[in-house]
mmCIF file of C-alpha atoms and ligand atoms in Angstrom:
data_model
loop_
_atom_site.group_PDB
_atom_site.id
_atom_site.type_symbol
_atom_site.label_atom_id
_atom_site.label_comp_id
_atom_site.label_asym_id
_atom_site.label_seq_id
_atom_site.Cartn_x
_atom_site.Cartn_y
_atom_site.Cartn_z
ATOM 1 C CA UNK U 1 101.209 92.767 184.599
ATOM 2 C CA UNK U 2 98.748 90.399 186.295
ATOM 3 C CA UNK U 3 96.261 91.448 183.637
ATOM 4 C CA UNK U 4 93.512 92.211 186.144
ATOM 5 C CA UNK U 5 93.877 88.913 188.012
ATOM 6 C CA UNK U 6 94.485 88.948 191.733
ATOM 7 C CA UNK U 7 97.453 86.595 191.496
ATOM 8 C CA UNK U 8 99.798 85.275 188.841
ATOM 9 C CA UNK U 9 98.679 81.760 189.676
ATOM 10 C CA UNK U 10 95.077 82.588 188.802
ATOM 11 C CA UNK U 11 96.161 84.308 185.597
ATOM 12 C CA UNK U 12 98.315 81.339 184.654
ATOM 13 C CA UNK U 13 95.517 78.849 185.282
ATOM 14 C CA UNK U 14 93.352 80.934 182.956
ATOM 15 C CA UNK U 15 96.095 80.873 180.350
ATOM 16 C CA UNK U 16 95.997 77.084 180.202
ATOM 17 C CA UNK U 17 93.710 76.739 177.180
ATOM 18 C CA UNK U 18 96.034 79.008 175.189
ATOM 19 C CA UNK U 19 99.174 77.315 176.506
ATOM 20 C CA UNK U 20 97.866 73.924 175.407
ATOM 21 C CA UNK U 21 96.877 75.271 171.994
ATOM 22 C CA UNK U 22 100.248 76.982 171.492
ATOM 23 C CA UNK U 23 102.125 73.828 172.417
ATOM 24 C CA UNK U 24 100.003 71.589 170.216
ATOM 25 C CA UNK U 25 99.027 73.444 167.067
ATOM 26 C CA UNK U 26 102.451 74.319 165.594
ATOM 27 C CA UNK U 27 103.247 70.598 165.726
ATOM 28 C CA UNK U 28 100.313 69.478 163.602
ATOM 29 C CA UNK U 29 99.844 69.645 159.848
ATOM 30 C CA UNK U 30 96.531 70.122 158.046
ATOM 31 C CA UNK U 31 95.783 66.409 158.251
ATOM 32 C CA UNK U 32 96.401 66.278 162.002
ATOM 33 C CA UNK U 33 99.681 64.490 161.537
ATOM 34 C CA UNK U 34 102.324 65.227 164.136
ATOM 35 C CA UNK U 35 105.390 67.118 162.917
ATOM 36 C CA UNK U 36 108.144 66.748 165.407
ATOM 37 C CA UNK U 37 111.468 68.018 164.144
ATOM 38 C CA UNK U 38 112.497 68.175 167.774
ATOM 39 C CA UNK U 39 113.031 64.437 167.811
ATOM 40 C CA UNK U 40 116.245 63.868 165.892
ATOM 41 C CA UNK U 41 116.396 60.091 166.356
ATOM 42 C CA UNK U 42 115.945 58.163 163.120
ATOM 43 C CA UNK U 43 113.403 55.324 162.915
ATOM 44 C CA UNK U 44 116.371 52.912 163.009
ATOM 45 C CA UNK U 45 117.702 54.463 166.203
ATOM 46 C CA UNK U 46 114.201 54.471 167.665
ATOM 47 C CA UNK U 47 113.731 50.808 166.846
ATOM 48 C CA UNK U 48 117.004 50.104 168.540
ATOM 49 C CA UNK U 49 115.924 51.775 171.813
ATOM 50 C CA UNK U 50 115.609 49.526 174.847
ATOM 51 C CA UNK U 51 114.022 51.956 177.240
ATOM 52 C CA UNK U 52 113.208 55.524 178.092
ATOM 53 C CA UNK U 53 113.974 57.241 181.366
ATOM 54 C CA UNK U 54 112.172 60.428 182.315
ATOM 55 C CA UNK U 55 113.961 62.544 184.925
ATOM 56 C CA UNK U 56 112.456 65.524 186.696
ATOM 57 C CA UNK U 57 111.626 67.080 190.069
ATOM 58 C CA UNK U 58 108.380 68.015 191.785
ATOM 59 C CA UNK U 59 105.507 68.890 189.515
ATOM 60 C CA UNK U 60 107.563 68.078 186.416
ATOM 61 C CA UNK U 61 108.075 64.598 187.881
ATOM 62 C CA UNK U 62 104.299 64.208 188.088
ATOM 63 C CA UNK U 63 104.084 65.149 184.405
ATOM 64 C CA UNK U 64 106.689 62.432 183.834
ATOM 65 C CA UNK U 65 104.472 59.847 185.536
ATOM 66 C CA UNK U 66 101.619 60.656 183.169
ATOM 67 C CA UNK U 67 104.125 60.602 180.299
ATOM 68 C CA UNK U 68 105.250 57.128 181.289
ATOM 69 C CA UNK U 69 101.696 55.798 181.151
ATOM 70 C CA UNK U 70 101.105 57.418 177.766
ATOM 71 C CA UNK U 71 104.399 56.422 176.148
ATOM 72 C CA UNK U 72 104.153 52.840 177.364
ATOM 73 C CA UNK U 73 100.621 52.636 176.006
ATOM 74 C CA UNK U 74 101.428 54.244 172.651
ATOM 75 C CA UNK U 75 104.943 52.937 171.988
ATOM 76 C CA UNK U 76 105.075 49.692 174.010
ATOM 77 C CA UNK U 77 108.551 50.451 175.296
ATOM 78 C CA UNK U 78 109.453 50.402 179.003
ATOM 79 C CA UNK U 79 109.606 53.846 180.590
ATOM 80 C CA UNK U 80 111.070 54.609 184.006
ATOM 81 C CA UNK U 81 110.400 57.852 185.801
ATOM 82 C CA UNK U 82 113.099 58.989 188.198
ATOM 83 C CA UNK U 83 113.294 61.837 190.633
ATOM 84 C CA UNK U 84 116.343 63.688 189.356
ATOM 85 C CA UNK U 85 117.911 64.024 192.795
ATOM 86 C CA UNK U 86 117.894 60.224 193.175
ATOM 87 C CA UNK U 87 118.939 59.231 189.676
ATOM 88 C CA UNK U 88 122.683 59.763 189.955
ATOM 89 C CA UNK U 89 123.177 58.033 193.242
ATOM 90 C CA UNK U 90 122.304 54.504 192.227
ATOM 91 C CA UNK U 91 124.541 53.931 189.210
ATOM 92 C CA UNK U 92 121.572 53.752 186.839
ATOM 93 C CA UNK U 93 121.408 51.351 183.881
ATOM 94 C CA UNK U 94 121.878 53.786 181.030
ATOM 95 C CA UNK U 95 123.575 53.195 177.692
ATOM 96 C CA UNK U 96 123.386 54.162 174.007
ATOM 97 C CA UNK U 97 120.113 52.303 173.735
ATOM 98 C CA UNK U 98 118.457 54.552 176.324
ATOM 99 C CA UNK U 99 116.558 57.734 175.609
ATOM 100 C CA UNK U 100 116.522 60.117 178.549
ATOM 101 C CA UNK U 101 113.928 62.877 178.691
ATOM 102 C CA UNK U 102 114.586 65.612 181.256
ATOM 103 C CA UNK U 103 111.404 67.544 182.037
ATOM 104 C CA UNK U 104 111.919 71.007 183.525
ATOM 105 C CA UNK U 105 109.858 74.172 183.297
ATOM 106 C CA UNK U 106 112.759 76.467 184.122
ATOM 107 C CA UNK U 107 115.459 74.410 182.451
ATOM 108 C CA UNK U 108 117.664 75.429 185.377
ATOM 109 C CA UNK U 109 116.917 72.862 188.088
ATOM 110 C CA UNK U 110 120.310 71.738 189.377
ATOM 111 C CA UNK U 111 119.430 68.105 190.048
ATOM 112 C CA UNK U 112 117.746 67.680 186.672
ATOM 113 C CA UNK U 113 120.727 69.214 184.888
ATOM 114 C CA UNK U 114 123.162 66.994 186.779
ATOM 115 C CA UNK U 115 121.097 63.897 185.987
ATOM 116 C CA UNK U 116 121.009 64.842 182.303
ATOM 117 C CA UNK U 117 124.806 65.253 182.271
ATOM 118 C CA UNK U 118 125.263 61.868 183.897
ATOM 119 C CA UNK U 119 122.991 60.194 181.332
ATOM 120 C CA UNK U 120 124.798 61.899 178.461
ATOM 121 C CA UNK U 121 128.158 60.788 179.817
ATOM 122 C CA UNK U 122 126.907 57.208 179.865
ATOM 123 C CA UNK U 123 126.023 57.450 176.166
ATOM 124 C CA UNK U 124 122.248 57.982 176.322
ATOM 125 C CA UNK U 125 120.468 60.178 173.821
ATOM 126 C CA UNK U 126 119.236 63.113 175.892
ATOM 127 C CA UNK U 127 116.172 65.139 175.191
ATOM 128 C CA UNK U 128 114.456 67.825 177.222
ATOM 129 C CA UNK U 129 110.949 69.145 177.587
ATOM 130 C CA UNK U 130 111.382 72.684 178.862
ATOM 131 C CA UNK U 131 109.615 76.022 178.873
ATOM 132 C CA UNK U 132 112.573 78.394 178.815
ATOM 133 C CA UNK U 133 114.382 79.075 175.570
ATOM 134 C CA UNK U 134 118.141 79.125 176.055
ATOM 135 C CA UNK U 135 117.999 77.666 179.567
ATOM 136 C CA UNK U 136 120.962 75.587 180.727
ATOM 137 C CA UNK U 137 119.179 72.289 180.247
ATOM 138 C CA UNK U 138 118.049 73.306 176.752
ATOM 139 C CA UNK U 139 121.653 74.069 175.835
ATOM 140 C CA UNK U 140 122.983 70.721 177.007
ATOM 141 C CA UNK U 141 120.280 68.431 175.648
ATOM 142 C CA UNK U 142 120.587 66.948 172.149
ATOM 143 C CA UNK U 143 116.896 67.411 171.379
ATOM 144 C CA UNK U 144 114.735 70.192 172.791
ATOM 145 C CA UNK U 145 110.949 70.191 172.890
ATOM 146 C CA UNK U 146 109.745 73.616 174.002
ATOM 147 C CA UNK U 147 106.455 73.886 175.817
ATOM 148 C CA UNK U 148 104.991 77.155 174.651
ATOM 149 C CA UNK U 149 103.307 77.970 177.958
ATOM 150 C CA UNK U 150 104.769 81.475 178.140
ATOM 151 C CA UNK U 151 106.520 82.829 181.260
ATOM 152 C CA UNK U 152 105.319 81.216 184.467
ATOM 153 C CA UNK U 153 105.744 83.588 187.395
ATOM 154 C CA UNK U 154 103.818 81.950 190.255
ATOM 155 C CA UNK U 155 105.996 79.507 192.158
ATOM 156 C CA UNK U 156 103.293 76.842 191.915
ATOM 157 C CA UNK U 157 103.421 75.383 188.437
ATOM 158 C CA UNK U 158 100.103 75.105 186.574
ATOM 159 C CA UNK U 159 100.197 75.933 182.868
ATOM 160 C CA UNK U 160 103.730 74.581 182.528
ATOM 161 C CA UNK U 161 102.628 71.246 184.018
ATOM 162 C CA UNK U 162 99.765 70.874 181.588
ATOM 163 C CA UNK U 163 101.971 71.627 178.603
ATOM 164 C CA UNK U 164 104.612 69.165 179.833
ATOM 165 C CA UNK U 165 101.962 66.463 179.788
ATOM 166 C CA UNK U 166 100.935 67.555 176.280
ATOM 167 C CA UNK U 167 104.567 67.396 175.147
ATOM 168 C CA UNK U 168 104.940 63.842 176.397
ATOM 169 C CA UNK U 169 101.740 62.776 174.607
ATOM 170 C CA UNK U 170 103.082 64.217 171.356
ATOM 171 C CA UNK U 171 106.499 62.626 171.769
ATOM 172 C CA UNK U 172 104.846 59.282 172.534
ATOM 173 C CA UNK U 173 102.511 59.474 169.558
ATOM 174 C CA UNK U 174 105.297 60.470 167.185
ATOM 175 C CA UNK U 175 107.449 57.599 168.400
ATOM 176 C CA UNK U 176 104.503 55.226 167.996
ATOM 177 C CA UNK U 177 104.227 56.399 164.399
ATOM 178 C CA UNK U 178 107.943 56.096 163.680
ATOM 179 C CA UNK U 179 108.173 52.647 165.255
ATOM 180 C CA UNK U 180 104.950 51.639 163.521
ATOM 181 C CA UNK U 181 103.399 50.713 166.837
ATOM 182 C CA UNK U 182 100.008 52.255 166.135
ATOM 183 C CA UNK U 183 97.947 52.604 162.976
ATOM 184 C CA UNK U 184 97.890 56.171 161.667
ATOM 185 C CA UNK U 185 94.093 56.405 162.059
ATOM 186 C CA UNK U 186 94.356 55.636 165.724
ATOM 187 C CA UNK U 187 96.998 58.321 166.188
ATOM 188 C CA UNK U 188 94.857 60.812 164.297
ATOM 189 C CA UNK U 189 91.891 59.994 166.524
ATOM 190 C CA UNK U 190 93.904 60.802 169.625
ATOM 191 C CA UNK U 191 95.212 63.991 168.023
ATOM 192 C CA UNK U 192 91.635 65.068 167.343
ATOM 193 C CA UNK U 193 90.876 64.566 171.031
ATOM 194 C CA UNK U 194 93.994 66.530 171.987
ATOM 195 C CA UNK U 195 92.652 69.433 169.957
ATOM 196 C CA UNK U 196 89.461 69.428 172.030
ATOM 197 C CA UNK U 197 91.301 69.843 175.314
ATOM 198 C CA UNK U 198 91.692 73.671 175.307
ATOM 199 C CA UNK U 199 87.944 74.282 175.124
ATOM 200 C CA UNK U 200 87.320 71.589 177.726
ATOM 201 C CA UNK U 201 89.793 73.260 180.101
ATOM 202 C CA UNK U 202 87.930 76.489 179.470
ATOM 203 C CA UNK U 203 84.669 74.825 180.493
ATOM 204 C CA UNK U 204 86.200 73.810 183.816
ATOM 205 C CA UNK U 205 87.497 77.332 184.409
ATOM 206 C CA UNK U 206 84.026 78.676 183.656
ATOM 207 C CA UNK U 207 82.587 76.496 186.437
ATOM 208 C CA UNK U 208 85.116 77.375 189.075
ATOM 209 C CA UNK U 209 82.614 79.076 191.395
ATOM 210 C CA UNK U 210 81.612 75.683 192.767
ATOM 211 C CA UNK U 211 85.231 74.870 193.610
ATOM 212 C CA UNK U 212 85.726 78.222 195.270
ATOM 213 C CA UNK U 213 82.716 77.603 197.526
ATOM 214 C CA UNK U 214 83.969 74.138 198.305
ATOM 215 C CA UNK U 215 87.399 75.445 199.252
ATOM 216 C CA UNK U 216 85.939 78.167 201.437
ATOM 217 C CA UNK U 217 84.160 75.489 203.471
ATOM 218 C CA UNK U 218 87.329 73.457 203.997
ATOM 219 C CA UNK U 219 89.740 76.096 205.257
ATOM 220 C CA UNK U 220 89.674 74.678 208.796
ATOM 221 C CA UNK U 221 91.300 71.415 207.656
ATOM 222 C CA UNK U 222 94.761 70.507 208.954
ATOM 223 C CA UNK U 223 95.202 67.468 206.740
ATOM 224 C CA UNK U 224 94.034 66.236 203.378
ATOM 225 C CA UNK U 225 94.366 62.926 201.593
ATOM 226 C CA UNK U 226 94.269 62.537 197.833
ATOM 227 C CA UNK U 227 93.531 59.128 196.398
ATOM 228 C CA UNK U 228 93.313 57.684 192.909
ATOM 229 C CA UNK U 229 94.295 54.712 190.780
ATOM 230 C CA UNK U 230 96.373 54.615 187.618
ATOM 231 C CA UNK U 231 96.546 57.998 185.946
ATOM 232 C CA UNK U 232 94.315 59.392 188.680
ATOM 233 C CA UNK U 233 96.976 58.456 191.222
ATOM 234 C CA UNK U 234 99.434 60.740 189.409
ATOM 235 C CA UNK U 235 96.953 63.598 189.259
ATOM 236 C CA UNK U 236 96.211 63.059 192.941
ATOM 237 C CA UNK U 237 99.917 63.495 193.709
ATOM 238 C CA UNK U 238 100.027 66.718 191.753
ATOM 239 C CA UNK U 239 96.890 68.052 193.447
ATOM 240 C CA UNK U 240 98.257 67.169 196.842
ATOM 241 C CA UNK U 241 101.585 68.893 196.213
ATOM 242 C CA UNK U 242 99.774 71.996 194.986
ATOM 243 C CA UNK U 243 97.649 72.136 198.132
ATOM 244 C CA UNK U 244 100.522 71.817 200.553
ATOM 245 C CA UNK U 245 102.892 74.178 198.821
ATOM 246 C CA UNK U 246 100.560 77.155 198.639
ATOM 247 C CA UNK U 247 97.965 76.681 201.381
ATOM 248 C CA UNK U 248 100.236 74.986 203.959
ATOM 249 C CA UNK U 249 97.656 72.321 204.669
ATOM 250 C CA UNK U 250 99.457 69.051 205.240
ATOM 251 C CA UNK U 251 98.502 66.722 202.481
ATOM 252 C CA UNK U 252 99.336 63.247 201.313
ATOM 253 C CA UNK U 253 98.566 61.399 198.114
ATOM 254 C CA UNK U 254 98.243 57.630 198.186
ATOM 255 C CA UNK U 255 97.392 55.099 195.518
ATOM 256 C CA UNK U 256 93.824 54.255 196.529
ATOM 257 C CA UNK U 257 94.538 50.543 196.860
ATOM 258 C CA UNK U 258 97.325 51.272 199.340
ATOM 259 C CA UNK U 259 95.045 53.067 201.788
ATOM 260 C CA UNK U 260 94.171 50.017 203.797
ATOM 261 C CA UNK U 261 97.819 49.111 204.156
ATOM 262 C CA UNK U 262 98.384 51.850 206.687
ATOM 263 C CA UNK U 263 97.203 55.347 205.929
ATOM 264 C CA UNK U 264 93.540 54.676 206.601
ATOM 265 C CA UNK U 265 94.449 54.649 210.307
ATOM 266 C CA UNK U 266 94.656 58.448 210.114
ATOM 267 C CA UNK U 267 91.090 59.022 209.006
ATOM 268 C CA UNK U 268 88.647 60.589 211.439
ATOM 269 C CA UNK U 269 85.260 62.163 211.274
ATOM 270 C CA UNK U 270 85.447 65.082 208.840
ATOM 271 C CA UNK U 271 88.925 64.328 207.451
ATOM 272 C CA UNK U 272 89.162 65.686 203.904
ATOM 273 C CA UNK U 273 89.640 63.075 201.191
ATOM 274 C CA UNK U 274 89.842 64.080 197.543
ATOM 275 C CA UNK U 275 89.033 61.035 195.429
ATOM 276 C CA UNK U 276 89.965 61.032 191.752
ATOM 277 C CA UNK U 277 87.833 58.743 189.601
ATOM 278 C CA UNK U 278 88.031 59.566 185.924
ATOM 279 C CA UNK U 279 89.122 56.159 184.641
ATOM 280 C CA UNK U 280 86.251 53.981 183.509
ATOM 281 C CA UNK U 281 87.923 50.576 184.028
ATOM 282 C CA UNK U 282 88.934 51.513 187.580
ATOM 283 C CA UNK U 283 85.671 53.142 188.548
ATOM 284 C CA UNK U 284 84.220 50.299 190.649
ATOM 285 C CA UNK U 285 87.462 49.821 192.534
ATOM 286 C CA UNK U 286 87.574 53.530 193.315
ATOM 287 C CA UNK U 287 83.994 53.513 194.548
ATOM 288 C CA UNK U 288 84.800 50.734 196.981
ATOM 289 C CA UNK U 289 87.817 52.719 198.281
ATOM 290 C CA UNK U 290 85.554 55.731 198.705
ATOM 291 C CA UNK U 291 83.100 53.631 200.717
ATOM 292 C CA UNK U 292 85.959 52.556 202.968
ATOM 293 C CA UNK U 293 86.927 56.141 203.752
ATOM 294 C CA UNK U 294 83.366 57.321 204.141
ATOM 295 C CA UNK U 295 82.714 54.514 206.606
ATOM 296 C CA UNK U 296 85.460 56.122 208.754
ATOM 297 C CA UNK U 297 83.684 59.469 208.596
ATOM 298 C CA UNK U 298 85.803 61.154 205.923
ATOM 299 C CA UNK U 299 84.413 64.082 203.955
ATOM 300 C CA UNK U 300 84.846 63.008 200.344
ATOM 301 C CA UNK U 301 85.186 65.313 197.375
ATOM 302 C CA UNK U 302 85.142 63.288 194.171
ATOM 303 C CA UNK U 303 86.521 64.419 190.836
ATOM 304 C CA UNK U 304 85.118 62.424 187.969
ATOM 305 C CA UNK U 305 84.029 62.868 184.375
ATOM 306 C CA UNK U 306 80.659 64.146 183.251
ATOM 307 C CA UNK U 307 79.294 60.779 182.128
ATOM 308 C CA UNK U 308 79.975 59.271 185.567
ATOM 309 C CA UNK U 309 78.803 62.221 187.656
ATOM 310 C CA UNK U 310 75.325 60.973 188.469
ATOM 311 C CA UNK U 311 76.481 57.568 189.610
ATOM 312 C CA UNK U 312 79.239 59.078 191.647
ATOM 313 C CA UNK U 313 76.869 61.182 193.686
ATOM 314 C CA UNK U 314 75.964 58.180 195.849
ATOM 315 C CA UNK U 315 79.541 57.638 196.896
ATOM 316 C CA UNK U 316 80.824 61.124 197.694
ATOM 317 C CA UNK U 317 79.779 64.196 199.672
ATOM 318 C CA UNK U 318 80.460 66.491 196.742
ATOM 319 C CA UNK U 319 81.155 65.633 193.125
ATOM 320 C CA UNK U 320 82.964 67.796 190.634
ATOM 321 C CA UNK U 321 83.043 66.580 187.061
ATOM 322 C CA UNK U 322 85.255 67.454 184.129
ATOM 323 C CA UNK U 323 84.270 66.970 180.477
ATOM 324 C CA UNK U 324 84.687 63.489 179.035
ATOM 325 C CA UNK U 325 87.742 62.699 176.972
ATOM 326 C CA UNK U 326 89.842 59.604 176.255
ATOM 327 C CA UNK U 327 90.904 58.048 179.562
ATOM 328 C CA UNK U 328 94.587 58.473 178.713
ATOM 329 C CA UNK U 329 94.140 62.242 178.188
ATOM 330 C CA UNK U 330 92.074 62.892 181.306
ATOM 331 C CA UNK U 331 94.994 64.114 183.486
ATOM 332 C CA UNK U 332 95.055 67.360 181.494
ATOM 333 C CA UNK U 333 91.488 68.057 182.597
ATOM 334 C CA UNK U 334 91.236 66.514 186.051
ATOM 335 C CA UNK U 335 94.186 68.473 187.419
ATOM 336 C CA UNK U 336 92.435 71.801 186.796
ATOM 337 C CA UNK U 337 89.832 71.535 189.595
ATOM 338 C CA UNK U 338 92.643 70.503 191.948
ATOM 339 C CA UNK U 339 94.703 73.555 191.005
ATOM 340 C CA UNK U 340 91.689 75.791 191.575
ATOM 341 C CA UNK U 341 90.886 74.101 194.884
ATOM 342 C CA UNK U 342 94.381 74.658 196.252
ATOM 343 C CA UNK U 343 94.375 78.229 194.961
ATOM 344 C CA UNK U 344 91.123 79.116 196.712
ATOM 345 C CA UNK U 345 92.176 77.318 199.891
ATOM 346 C CA UNK U 346 95.376 79.377 199.934
ATOM 347 C CA UNK U 347 93.547 82.631 199.282
ATOM 348 C CA UNK U 348 90.943 81.920 201.960
ATOM 349 C CA UNK U 349 93.679 81.062 204.455
ATOM 350 C CA UNK U 350 95.468 84.310 203.715
ATOM 351 C CA UNK U 351 98.611 82.715 202.285
ATOM 352 C CA UNK U 352 101.007 84.431 199.881
ATOM 353 C CA UNK U 353 99.822 82.441 196.870
ATOM 354 C CA UNK U 354 102.427 83.434 194.299
ATOM 355 C CA UNK U 355 105.395 83.293 196.650
ATOM 356 C CA UNK U 356 104.926 80.546 199.201
ATOM 357 C CA UNK U 357 107.329 80.583 202.110
ATOM 358 C CA UNK U 358 110.580 78.614 201.823
ATOM 359 C CA UNK U 359 110.148 78.042 198.084
ATOM 360 C CA UNK U 360 111.916 79.375 195.000
ATOM 361 C CA UNK U 361 110.723 79.256 191.388
ATOM 362 C CA UNK U 362 113.789 77.457 190.240
ATOM 363 C CA UNK U 363 115.899 75.317 192.481
ATOM 364 C CA UNK U 364 119.525 75.813 191.493
ATOM 365 C CA UNK U 365 121.131 73.930 194.384
ATOM 366 C CA UNK U 366 121.367 70.150 194.565
HETATM 367 C C1 LIG G 1 105.542 72.861 192.188
HETATM 368 C C2 LIG G 1 106.703 73.230 191.413
HETATM 369 C C3 LIG G 1 107.974 72.481 191.605
HETATM 370 C C4 LIG G 1 108.730 72.348 190.274
HETATM 371 C C5 LIG G 1 110.104 71.720 190.490
HETATM 372 C C6 LIG G 1 110.826 71.498 189.175
HETATM 373 O O1 LIG G 1 104.424 73.607 191.833
HETATM 374 O O2 LIG G 1 106.632 74.144 190.633
HETATM 375 O O3 LIG G 1 107.747 71.226 192.179
HETATM 376 O O4 LIG G 1 107.946 71.580 189.406
HETATM 377 O O5 LIG G 1 110.877 72.546 191.309
HETATM 378 O O6 LIG G 1 111.057 72.708 188.513
HETATM 379 P P1 LIG G 1 111.437 72.753 186.994
HETATM 380 O O7 LIG G 1 110.288 72.220 186.236
HETATM 381 O O8 LIG G 1 111.722 74.185 186.694
HETATM 382 O O9 LIG G 1 112.652 71.876 186.819
#
């Protein structure tokens, strides 16, 4: 059932191009316009919205962070992202003018379900992005956007994450259209770029040998630090979580600008730092953060985009680049090398990749 792959996680990473295509294509017409029957709100209701709250746990929460950046950019409406297990305990500001989007691969996560119920009780319109048809969350939400990632067996989420991010792009773009926030041509341009992502993910998978070698040289590490700014900060958090949950290497993700406010004290000669730098406007700032960590002896692996690779070589020990795309869409690509890196670290360290200790695929207790 692993289709010749050594682990489900590896198989599922390889299924990402298809998962992205399956989530995207049925929602586009021949002119690349987004069809989204899943969103039942009328343009009037949408115009009346004051804010959006995304609720989720773990990896799905990281997808929510990317979704916030995208929706705020496309729709110009404030978006909050809340960890579901925190949401209910602070009497959140939610009313009929709030749209709540619960993001959950399994659709069974207890905290996410409870948060969705609370929001619904307070009068919000509740929507879910989920991967499991008929799951509890899908049954209780008013609108359901299914990610068509197919069954995800490995505990560590990969293809579901990427399709959650895709879902939030599509929801954001559709809302931008309905609220007339963006000209149609601009939306179509982004959609065209979305359609390129599956083959670009495939290109990264085809170059994974380099990441495997890199991981094999880092298996002695006890700690890792992931840094990035903006969208790269969110991807850094996802990469860091992936590393710790399957390889058991302690790892921390910090917004790069926050480093010198404390965490940099932990750096020593040879400490592993993964620096994410895919965002053109933030590139110089990232390079200066990388210089800071290198000056303390850190071993820096940089993830950037192809057009910046050459430049980046001066600032990192190793550079891995992903194909160029629009800055806002880069999280779909830049997460892939991080998934592969944590996978190969876990394999090399002899960990049970698909079933990490102490973890369950869906967390049904609060
Ligand atoms: C990490 C991971 C978890 C889940 C989290 C939420 O790889 O898979 O962090 O993302 O438990 O699960 P769902 O999305 O099923 O609500």
